[in-house]
Amino acid sequence: MLSAGHSSKFALLLHVLMLIPLSAYGVYHIGWESHIVGVVLIIAALPLALSVFRLAQGKDNSLYSKTFIIVVCMALLGVCYQLGIRGLIYTFGAASMLFFIFGFRAGLVLSVVYTILSIALSLNAAPSVLVFKFSIGIGLSLLFTAFFAYEVETNQKALERQANRDPLTGVFNRRMMSKALAQAIDYGKRYRRHCSLICIDLDHFKEINDTHGHTVGDEVLKQAANCISRTIRGTDSLYRFGGEEFAVLLPETEQMDAMAVAEKLRESLVDHSFDCNINLTASFGVAEMVIEESADSWLKRADDRLYEAKTSGRNRVV
Ligand SMILES: Nc1nc2c(ncn2[C@@H]2O[C@H](COP(=O)(O)OP(=O)(O)OP(=O)(O)O)[C@@H](O)[C@H]2O)c(=O)[nH]1
């Protein structure tokens, strides 16, 4: 499988391989053949060149890729209208690219609409029997591409889930937490914004496992994660970063407000009815981000307060 670094290099290579003949062909047309075709090719090459530039910088290029393929499809519709079958030959290639640039759902709608339009426009310049025969070939090829794009997208989502989420509770994992803390610090430094972190540790969890077994313990962990997810805002995010340890990141939130959220979470866990009539409590450590500190020191401050909550009696917020 390709790593993220390899796949972006591969995407860059593909873009460059497309850009060189496209712009060369455009220049050739402007100089020696049809001016209009040359200008259209150069217009299509511009967003592609910007896309190459963004990819080389390691930045998101989706806007330019989308612009590129839309320009290409519009130009090809014009070619279908003028030249019939000679335009239709390119329909399949452009329609398949729509899947990979816009994603499966949007790609399916766009490619079907685009294919129907190019077939209809081709009838202007080609005999209908020939267009009909070509359309069958294009339809079958598109069916195959749709199936392939669906498989790729489904597998990609499953891989992303495996890499970013905790398999038991479905919440974000420790890897995502480190990434989110580093991003919050960068954002806070640049825009001078507040952000708080709540570390949560379920109390006496070992007893639950020992008394009721690991299966019930797992179920309690899932229910606790659900209860926390339902209590926090959509803009906050929940991570499981240890066995029975969770963390909530609260953007745009100051210490006092984060303490209030932690208190609300503590109460909702106490009020939640867990399986086997288990009375679960949790301890909380809250720390607002300090500009200029590292992610590790921020996490350590929240964790130290959590430890304080544990040693001072549990089921409390520090
Ligand atoms: N069922 C289950 N248990 C887990 C999982 N991960 C960790 N644990 C258990 O969580 C327990 C944590 O125990 P301790 O670290 O002693 O903490 P505690 O019993 O909650 O005690 P305090 O934190 O001091 O209140 C251990 O028994 C681990 O086996 C998991 O994924 N599923």
PDB file of C-alpha atoms in Angstrom, residues 52-314:
ATOM      1  CA  VAL A  52       0.758  21.006  -9.408  1.00  0.00           C
ATOM      2  CA  PHE A  53       2.031  24.038  -7.492  1.00  0.00           C
ATOM      3  CA  ARG A  54      -0.197  23.284  -4.481  1.00  0.00           C
ATOM      4  CA  LEU A  55       0.726  19.584  -4.527  1.00  0.00           C
ATOM      5  CA  ALA A  56       4.433  20.432  -4.631  1.00  0.00           C
ATOM      6  CA  GLN A  57       3.910  22.586  -1.513  1.00  0.00           C
ATOM      7  CA  GLY A  58       2.052  19.719   0.178  1.00  0.00           C
ATOM      8  CA  LYS A  59      -1.179  21.772   0.272  1.00  0.00           C
ATOM      9  CA  ASP A  60      -4.779  20.912  -0.620  1.00  0.00           C
ATOM     10  CA  ASN A  61      -5.262  21.076  -4.409  1.00  0.00           C
ATOM     11  CA  SER A  62      -8.908  19.973  -4.640  1.00  0.00           C
ATOM     12  CA  LEU A  63     -10.283  23.365  -5.746  1.00  0.00           C
ATOM     13  CA  TYR A  64      -7.894  23.529  -8.725  1.00  0.00           C
ATOM     14  CA  SER A  65      -8.419  19.852  -9.665  1.00  0.00           C
ATOM     15  CA  LYS A  66     -12.183  20.459  -9.665  1.00  0.00           C
ATOM     16  CA  THR A  67     -11.835  23.600 -11.775  1.00  0.00           C
ATOM     17  CA  PHE A  68      -9.564  21.725 -14.198  1.00  0.00           C
ATOM     18  CA  ILE A  69     -11.942  18.828 -14.778  1.00  0.00           C
ATOM     19  CA  ILE A  70     -14.984  21.127 -15.139  1.00  0.00           C
ATOM     20  CA  VAL A  71     -13.168  23.182 -17.813  1.00  0.00           C
ATOM     21  CA  VAL A  72     -12.117  19.963 -19.594  1.00  0.00           C
ATOM     22  CA  CYS A  73     -15.686  18.569 -19.525  1.00  0.00           C
ATOM     23  CA  MET A  74     -17.170  21.829 -20.865  1.00  0.00           C
ATOM     24  CA  ALA A  75     -14.559  21.953 -23.635  1.00  0.00           C
ATOM     25  CA  LEU A  76     -15.230  18.313 -24.537  1.00  0.00           C
ATOM     26  CA  LEU A  77     -18.971  18.990 -24.737  1.00  0.00           C
ATOM     27  CA  GLY A  78     -18.132  21.642 -27.323  1.00  0.00           C
ATOM     28  CA  VAL A  79     -15.943  19.142 -29.196  1.00  0.00           C
ATOM     29  CA  CYS A  80     -18.772  16.560 -29.159  1.00  0.00           C
ATOM     30  CA  TYR A  81     -21.153  19.129 -30.640  1.00  0.00           C
ATOM     31  CA  GLN A  82     -18.668  20.078 -33.371  1.00  0.00           C
ATOM     32  CA  LEU A  83     -17.060  16.730 -34.185  1.00  0.00           C
ATOM     33  CA  GLY A  84     -19.452  14.029 -32.875  1.00  0.00           C
ATOM     34  CA  ILE A  85     -17.657  10.699 -32.370  1.00  0.00           C
ATOM     35  CA  ARG A  86     -14.212  12.362 -32.272  1.00  0.00           C
ATOM     36  CA  GLY A  87     -15.324  14.208 -29.134  1.00  0.00           C
ATOM     37  CA  LEU A  88     -17.187  11.234 -27.701  1.00  0.00           C
ATOM     38  CA  ILE A  89     -13.927   9.223 -27.682  1.00  0.00           C
ATOM     39  CA  TYR A  90     -12.717  11.362 -24.749  1.00  0.00           C
ATOM     40  CA  THR A  91     -15.982  11.217 -22.782  1.00  0.00           C
ATOM     41  CA  PHE A  92     -15.119   8.075 -20.853  1.00  0.00           C
ATOM     42  CA  GLY A  93     -11.737   9.419 -19.668  1.00  0.00           C
ATOM     43  CA  ALA A  94     -13.184  12.719 -18.424  1.00  0.00           C
ATOM     44  CA  ALA A  95     -16.233  11.026 -16.839  1.00  0.00           C
ATOM     45  CA  SER A  96     -13.989   8.597 -14.910  1.00  0.00           C
ATOM     46  CA  MET A  97     -11.882  11.473 -13.582  1.00  0.00           C
ATOM     47  CA  LEU A  98     -15.063  13.048 -12.157  1.00  0.00           C
ATOM     48  CA  PHE A  99     -15.392  10.065  -9.763  1.00  0.00           C
ATOM     49  CA  PHE A 100     -11.908  10.454  -8.375  1.00  0.00           C
ATOM     50  CA  ILE A 101     -11.979  14.235  -8.096  1.00  0.00           C
ATOM     51  CA  PHE A 102     -15.501  14.728  -6.671  1.00  0.00           C
ATOM     52  CA  GLY A 103     -15.840  11.457  -4.697  1.00  0.00           C
ATOM     53  CA  PHE A 104     -18.208   8.587  -5.440  1.00  0.00           C
ATOM     54  CA  ARG A 105     -21.653  10.185  -4.944  1.00  0.00           C
ATOM     55  CA  ALA A 106     -21.085  13.576  -6.587  1.00  0.00           C
ATOM     56  CA  GLY A 107     -18.899  11.858  -9.227  1.00  0.00           C
ATOM     57  CA  LEU A 108     -21.682   9.430 -10.123  1.00  0.00           C
ATOM     58  CA  VAL A 109     -24.259  12.200 -10.623  1.00  0.00           C
ATOM     59  CA  LEU A 110     -21.839  14.442 -12.544  1.00  0.00           C
ATOM     60  CA  SER A 111     -20.503  11.660 -14.781  1.00  0.00           C
ATOM     61  CA  VAL A 112     -24.012  10.437 -15.683  1.00  0.00           C
ATOM     62  CA  VAL A 113     -25.180  13.993 -16.503  1.00  0.00           C
ATOM     63  CA  TYR A 114     -21.974  14.733 -18.432  1.00  0.00           C
ATOM     64  CA  THR A 115     -22.126  11.463 -20.417  1.00  0.00           C
ATOM     65  CA  ILE A 116     -25.800  11.964 -21.359  1.00  0.00           C
ATOM     66  CA  LEU A 117     -25.042  15.545 -22.477  1.00  0.00           C
ATOM     67  CA  SER A 118     -22.026  14.509 -24.564  1.00  0.00           C
ATOM     68  CA  ILE A 119     -24.002  11.713 -26.250  1.00  0.00           C
ATOM     69  CA  ALA A 120     -26.919  14.066 -26.987  1.00  0.00           C
ATOM     70  CA  LEU A 121     -24.578  16.755 -28.383  1.00  0.00           C
ATOM     71  CA  SER A 122     -22.689  14.207 -30.530  1.00  0.00           C
ATOM     72  CA  LEU A 123     -25.915  13.435 -32.395  1.00  0.00           C
ATOM     73  CA  ASN A 124     -25.533  16.881 -33.960  1.00  0.00           C
ATOM     74  CA  ALA A 125     -22.421  15.803 -35.896  1.00  0.00           C
ATOM     75  CA  ALA A 126     -22.536  11.988 -36.140  1.00  0.00           C
ATOM     76  CA  PRO A 127     -24.970   9.308 -37.370  1.00  0.00           C
ATOM     77  CA  SER A 128     -27.214   8.114 -34.526  1.00  0.00           C
ATOM     78  CA  VAL A 129     -26.345   4.389 -35.057  1.00  0.00           C
ATOM     79  CA  LEU A 130     -22.665   5.073 -34.497  1.00  0.00           C
ATOM     80  CA  VAL A 131     -23.386   7.281 -31.458  1.00  0.00           C
ATOM     81  CA  PHE A 132     -25.620   4.532 -30.052  1.00  0.00           C
ATOM     82  CA  LYS A 133     -22.853   1.906 -30.418  1.00  0.00           C
ATOM     83  CA  PHE A 134     -20.321   4.205 -28.748  1.00  0.00           C
ATOM     84  CA  SER A 135     -22.770   4.989 -25.941  1.00  0.00           C
ATOM     85  CA  ILE A 136     -23.078   1.307 -25.011  1.00  0.00           C
ATOM     86  CA  GLY A 137     -19.282   1.052 -24.692  1.00  0.00           C
ATOM     87  CA  ILE A 138     -19.101   4.240 -22.612  1.00  0.00           C
ATOM     88  CA  GLY A 139     -21.994   3.098 -20.376  1.00  0.00           C
ATOM     89  CA  LEU A 140     -20.348  -0.258 -19.629  1.00  0.00           C
ATOM     90  CA  SER A 141     -16.963   1.322 -18.940  1.00  0.00           C
ATOM     91  CA  LEU A 142     -18.575   3.852 -16.598  1.00  0.00           C
ATOM     92  CA  LEU A 143     -20.345   1.070 -14.732  1.00  0.00           C
ATOM     93  CA  PHE A 144     -16.970  -0.581 -14.129  1.00  0.00           C
ATOM     94  CA  THR A 145     -15.396   2.725 -13.031  1.00  0.00           C
ATOM     95  CA  ALA A 146     -18.307   3.420 -10.652  1.00  0.00           C
ATOM     96  CA  PHE A 147     -17.840   0.016  -9.053  1.00  0.00           C
ATOM     97  CA  PHE A 148     -14.072   0.544  -8.776  1.00  0.00           C
ATOM     98  CA  ALA A 149     -14.462   4.089  -7.341  1.00  0.00           C
ATOM     99  CA  TYR A 150     -16.985   2.800  -4.789  1.00  0.00           C
ATOM    100  CA  GLU A 151     -14.579   0.057  -3.652  1.00  0.00           C
ATOM    101  CA  VAL A 152     -11.675   2.515  -3.401  1.00  0.00           C
ATOM    102  CA  GLU A 153     -13.738   5.021  -1.387  1.00  0.00           C
ATOM    103  CA  THR A 154     -15.149   2.374   0.978  1.00  0.00           C
ATOM    104  CA  ASN A 155     -11.690   0.905   1.638  1.00  0.00           C
ATOM    105  CA  GLN A 156     -10.194   4.353   2.121  1.00  0.00           C
ATOM    106  CA  LYS A 157     -12.856   5.244   4.711  1.00  0.00           C
ATOM    107  CA  ALA A 158     -12.263   1.949   6.545  1.00  0.00           C
ATOM    108  CA  LEU A 159      -8.493   2.591   6.598  1.00  0.00           C
ATOM    109  CA  GLU A 160      -8.984   6.150   7.831  1.00  0.00           C
ATOM    110  CA  ARG A 161     -11.249   4.858  10.575  1.00  0.00           C
ATOM    111  CA  GLN A 162      -8.685   2.253  11.600  1.00  0.00           C
ATOM    112  CA  ALA A 163      -5.932   4.859  11.715  1.00  0.00           C
ATOM    113  CA  ASN A 164      -7.877   7.584  13.550  1.00  0.00           C
ATOM    114  CA  ARG A 165     -10.399   5.892  15.803  1.00  0.00           C
ATOM    115  CA  ASP A 166     -10.368   3.650  18.827  1.00  0.00           C
ATOM    116  CA  PRO A 167     -11.873   0.322  17.685  1.00  0.00           C
ATOM    117  CA  LEU A 168     -13.822  -0.296  20.923  1.00  0.00           C
ATOM    118  CA  THR A 169     -15.572   3.035  21.494  1.00  0.00           C
ATOM    119  CA  GLY A 170     -15.350   4.579  18.002  1.00  0.00           C
ATOM    120  CA  VAL A 171     -14.016   7.884  19.404  1.00  0.00           C
ATOM    121  CA  PHE A 172     -10.728   9.428  18.180  1.00  0.00           C
ATOM    122  CA  ASN A 173      -7.524   7.689  19.310  1.00  0.00           C
ATOM    123  CA  ARG A 174      -4.329   8.931  20.938  1.00  0.00           C
ATOM    124  CA  ARG A 175      -2.655   9.615  17.576  1.00  0.00           C
ATOM    125  CA  MET A 176      -5.471  12.028  16.639  1.00  0.00           C
ATOM    126  CA  MET A 177      -5.287  13.618  20.077  1.00  0.00           C
ATOM    127  CA  SER A 178      -1.578  14.455  19.670  1.00  0.00           C
ATOM    128  CA  LYS A 179      -2.350  15.917  16.247  1.00  0.00           C
ATOM    129  CA  ALA A 180      -5.304  17.969  17.569  1.00  0.00           C
ATOM    130  CA  LEU A 181      -3.298  19.340  20.529  1.00  0.00           C
ATOM    131  CA  ALA A 182      -0.451  20.419  18.230  1.00  0.00           C
ATOM    132  CA  GLN A 183      -2.944  22.071  15.831  1.00  0.00           C
ATOM    133  CA  ALA A 184      -4.731  23.839  18.715  1.00  0.00           C
ATOM    134  CA  ILE A 185      -1.401  25.240  19.923  1.00  0.00           C
ATOM    135  CA  ASP A 186      -0.467  26.490  16.435  1.00  0.00           C
ATOM    136  CA  TYR A 187      -3.894  28.074  16.042  1.00  0.00           C
ATOM    137  CA  GLY A 188      -3.768  29.593  19.534  1.00  0.00           C
ATOM    138  CA  LYS A 189      -0.307  31.094  18.902  1.00  0.00           C
ATOM    139  CA  ARG A 190      -1.334  32.614  15.605  1.00  0.00           C
ATOM    140  CA  TYR A 191      -4.803  33.934  16.505  1.00  0.00           C
ATOM    141  CA  ARG A 192      -4.437  34.275  20.296  1.00  0.00           C
ATOM    142  CA  ARG A 193      -7.497  32.091  20.963  1.00  0.00           C
ATOM    143  CA  HIS A 194      -8.465  30.125  24.059  1.00  0.00           C
ATOM    144  CA  CYS A 195      -8.633  26.334  24.121  1.00  0.00           C
ATOM    145  CA  SER A 196      -9.040  23.918  27.033  1.00  0.00           C
ATOM    146  CA  LEU A 197      -8.387  20.265  27.669  1.00  0.00           C
ATOM    147  CA  ILE A 198     -10.229  17.948  30.052  1.00  0.00           C
ATOM    148  CA  CYS A 199      -8.567  14.654  31.028  1.00  0.00           C
ATOM    149  CA  ILE A 200     -11.014  12.051  32.315  1.00  0.00           C
ATOM    150  CA  ASP A 201     -10.236   8.802  34.137  1.00  0.00           C
ATOM    151  CA  LEU A 202     -12.999   6.368  35.148  1.00  0.00           C
ATOM    152  CA  ASP A 203     -12.810   5.543  38.864  1.00  0.00           C
ATOM    153  CA  HIS A 204     -12.093   2.028  40.140  1.00  0.00           C
ATOM    154  CA  PHE A 205     -12.500   0.565  36.708  1.00  0.00           C
ATOM    155  CA  LYS A 206     -10.422  -2.471  37.634  1.00  0.00           C
ATOM    156  CA  GLU A 207     -13.151  -3.427  40.128  1.00  0.00           C
ATOM    157  CA  ILE A 208     -15.755  -3.409  37.348  1.00  0.00           C
ATOM    158  CA  ASN A 209     -13.624  -5.776  35.275  1.00  0.00           C
ATOM    159  CA  ASP A 210     -12.864  -7.976  38.266  1.00  0.00           C
ATOM    160  CA  THR A 211     -16.490  -8.160  39.437  1.00  0.00           C
ATOM    161  CA  HIS A 212     -18.406  -8.308  36.152  1.00  0.00           C
ATOM    162  CA  GLY A 213     -15.801  -9.459  33.620  1.00  0.00           C
ATOM    163  CA  HIS A 214     -14.071  -7.752  30.696  1.00  0.00           C
ATOM    164  CA  THR A 215     -17.085  -7.949  28.365  1.00  0.00           C
ATOM    165  CA  VAL A 216     -19.161  -5.846  30.745  1.00  0.00           C
ATOM    166  CA  GLY A 217     -16.091  -3.613  31.273  1.00  0.00           C
ATOM    167  CA  ASP A 218     -15.909  -3.053  27.497  1.00  0.00           C
ATOM    168  CA  GLU A 219     -19.636  -2.257  27.355  1.00  0.00           C
ATOM    169  CA  VAL A 220     -19.248   0.268  30.190  1.00  0.00           C
ATOM    170  CA  LEU A 221     -16.367   1.940  28.315  1.00  0.00           C
ATOM    171  CA  LYS A 222     -18.554   2.229  25.183  1.00  0.00           C
ATOM    172  CA  GLN A 223     -21.485   3.631  27.154  1.00  0.00           C
ATOM    173  CA  ALA A 224     -19.228   6.091  29.006  1.00  0.00           C
ATOM    174  CA  ALA A 225     -17.807   7.313  25.667  1.00  0.00           C
ATOM    175  CA  ASN A 226     -21.359   7.677  24.316  1.00  0.00           C
ATOM    176  CA  CYS A 227     -22.499   9.557  27.382  1.00  0.00           C
ATOM    177  CA  ILE A 228     -19.544  11.981  27.109  1.00  0.00           C
ATOM    178  CA  SER A 229     -20.073  12.442  23.341  1.00  0.00           C
ATOM    179  CA  ARG A 230     -23.725  13.294  23.868  1.00  0.00           C
ATOM    180  CA  THR A 231     -22.925  15.831  26.599  1.00  0.00           C
ATOM    181  CA  ILE A 232     -20.197  17.830  24.816  1.00  0.00           C
ATOM    182  CA  ARG A 233     -20.758  20.265  21.937  1.00  0.00           C
ATOM    183  CA  GLY A 234     -20.355  19.311  18.284  1.00  0.00           C
ATOM    184  CA  THR A 235     -17.310  21.589  18.105  1.00  0.00           C
ATOM    185  CA  ASP A 236     -15.576  19.758  20.980  1.00  0.00           C
ATOM    186  CA  SER A 237     -13.837  16.441  20.354  1.00  0.00           C
ATOM    187  CA  LEU A 238     -13.468  13.294  22.412  1.00  0.00           C
ATOM    188  CA  TYR A 239     -10.394  11.032  22.469  1.00  0.00           C
ATOM    189  CA  ARG A 240      -9.617   7.752  24.216  1.00  0.00           C
ATOM    190  CA  PHE A 241      -5.965   7.954  25.095  1.00  0.00           C
ATOM    191  CA  GLY A 242      -5.569   5.075  27.523  1.00  0.00           C
ATOM    192  CA  GLY A 243      -7.467   2.039  28.837  1.00  0.00           C
ATOM    193  CA  GLU A 244     -10.102   3.955  30.863  1.00  0.00           C
ATOM    194  CA  GLU A 245      -8.760   7.425  30.138  1.00  0.00           C
ATOM    195  CA  PHE A 246     -10.460   9.928  27.867  1.00  0.00           C
ATOM    196  CA  ALA A 247      -9.788  13.529  26.925  1.00  0.00           C
ATOM    197  CA  VAL A 248     -12.043  16.286  25.604  1.00  0.00           C
ATOM    198  CA  LEU A 249     -10.622  19.183  23.626  1.00  0.00           C
ATOM    199  CA  LEU A 250     -12.707  22.352  23.830  1.00  0.00           C
ATOM    200  CA  PRO A 251     -11.816  25.035  21.273  1.00  0.00           C
ATOM    201  CA  GLU A 252     -12.625  28.678  22.108  1.00  0.00           C
ATOM    202  CA  THR A 253     -13.142  27.759  25.763  1.00  0.00           C
ATOM    203  CA  GLU A 254     -11.558  29.361  28.840  1.00  0.00           C
ATOM    204  CA  GLN A 255     -10.609  27.530  32.042  1.00  0.00           C
ATOM    205  CA  MET A 256     -13.779  28.438  34.010  1.00  0.00           C
ATOM    206  CA  ASP A 257     -16.104  27.369  31.190  1.00  0.00           C
ATOM    207  CA  ALA A 258     -14.158  24.132  30.711  1.00  0.00           C
ATOM    208  CA  MET A 259     -14.502  23.448  34.466  1.00  0.00           C
ATOM    209  CA  ALA A 260     -18.277  23.864  34.093  1.00  0.00           C
ATOM    210  CA  VAL A 261     -18.294  21.403  31.163  1.00  0.00           C
ATOM    211  CA  ALA A 262     -16.249  18.916  33.213  1.00  0.00           C
ATOM    212  CA  GLU A 263     -18.720  19.241  36.083  1.00  0.00           C
ATOM    213  CA  LYS A 264     -21.602  18.597  33.662  1.00  0.00           C
ATOM    214  CA  LEU A 265     -19.774  15.514  32.348  1.00  0.00           C
ATOM    215  CA  ARG A 266     -19.150  14.267  35.876  1.00  0.00           C
ATOM    216  CA  GLU A 267     -22.864  14.591  36.697  1.00  0.00           C
ATOM    217  CA  SER A 268     -24.018  12.957  33.468  1.00  0.00           C
ATOM    218  CA  LEU A 269     -21.772   9.916  34.123  1.00  0.00           C
ATOM    219  CA  VAL A 270     -23.115   9.651  37.688  1.00  0.00           C
ATOM    220  CA  ASP A 271     -26.713   9.897  36.386  1.00  0.00           C
ATOM    221  CA  HIS A 272     -26.216   7.438  33.518  1.00  0.00           C
ATOM    222  CA  SER A 273     -27.678   3.955  34.094  1.00  0.00           C
ATOM    223  CA  PHE A 274     -24.930   1.506  33.112  1.00  0.00           C
ATOM    224  CA  ASP A 275     -25.404  -2.250  32.603  1.00  0.00           C
ATOM    225  CA  CYS A 276     -25.547  -4.482  35.727  1.00  0.00           C
ATOM    226  CA  ASN A 277     -26.582  -1.484  37.861  1.00  0.00           C
ATOM    227  CA  ILE A 278     -22.957  -0.294  37.888  1.00  0.00           C
ATOM    228  CA  ASN A 279     -22.506   3.076  39.543  1.00  0.00           C
ATOM    229  CA  LEU A 280     -19.698   4.671  37.583  1.00  0.00           C
ATOM    230  CA  THR A 281     -17.900   7.826  38.578  1.00  0.00           C
ATOM    231  CA  ALA A 282     -14.956   9.597  36.992  1.00  0.00           C
ATOM    232  CA  SER A 283     -12.248  12.102  37.954  1.00  0.00           C
ATOM    233  CA  PHE A 284     -11.416  15.153  35.866  1.00  0.00           C
ATOM    234  CA  GLY A 285      -8.347  17.350  35.362  1.00  0.00           C
ATOM    235  CA  VAL A 286      -8.869  20.601  33.431  1.00  0.00           C
ATOM    236  CA  ALA A 287      -6.182  22.837  31.916  1.00  0.00           C
ATOM    237  CA  GLU A 288      -6.503  25.803  29.583  1.00  0.00           C
ATOM    238  CA  MET A 289      -3.802  26.055  26.937  1.00  0.00           C
ATOM    239  CA  VAL A 290      -1.033  28.540  27.683  1.00  0.00           C
ATOM    240  CA  ILE A 291       0.388  30.229  24.595  1.00  0.00           C
ATOM    241  CA  GLU A 292       4.006  29.177  23.954  1.00  0.00           C
ATOM    242  CA  GLU A 293       3.757  25.886  25.850  1.00  0.00           C
ATOM    243  CA  SER A 294       4.176  22.520  24.122  1.00  0.00           C
ATOM    244  CA  ALA A 295       1.420  19.933  23.623  1.00  0.00           C
ATOM    245  CA  ASP A 296       3.215  17.639  26.075  1.00  0.00           C
ATOM    246  CA  SER A 297       3.346  20.234  28.834  1.00  0.00           C
ATOM    247  CA  TRP A 298      -0.339  21.137  28.304  1.00  0.00           C
ATOM    248  CA  LEU A 299      -1.342  17.482  28.537  1.00  0.00           C
ATOM    249  CA  LYS A 300       0.876  17.026  31.581  1.00  0.00           C
ATOM    250  CA  ARG A 301      -0.798  19.945  33.390  1.00  0.00           C
ATOM    251  CA  ALA A 302      -4.265  18.449  32.735  1.00  0.00           C
ATOM    252  CA  ASP A 303      -3.005  14.996  33.746  1.00  0.00           C
ATOM    253  CA  ASP A 304      -1.415  16.320  36.960  1.00  0.00           C
ATOM    254  CA  ARG A 305      -4.759  17.869  37.923  1.00  0.00           C
ATOM    255  CA  LEU A 306      -6.484  14.589  37.122  1.00  0.00           C
ATOM    256  CA  TYR A 307      -4.026  12.861  39.444  1.00  0.00           C
ATOM    257  CA  GLU A 308      -4.892  15.464  42.109  1.00  0.00           C
ATOM    258  CA  ALA A 309      -8.595  14.697  41.630  1.00  0.00           C
ATOM    259  CA  LYS A 310      -7.822  10.992  42.086  1.00  0.00           C
ATOM    260  CA  THR A 311      -5.720  11.416  45.191  1.00  0.00           C
ATOM    261  CA  SER A 312      -8.141  13.854  46.812  1.00  0.00           C
ATOM    262  CA  GLY A 313     -11.055  11.399  46.729  1.00  0.00           C
ATOM    263  CA  ARG A 314     -12.100  10.799  43.046  1.00  0.00           C
TER     264      ARG A 314
END
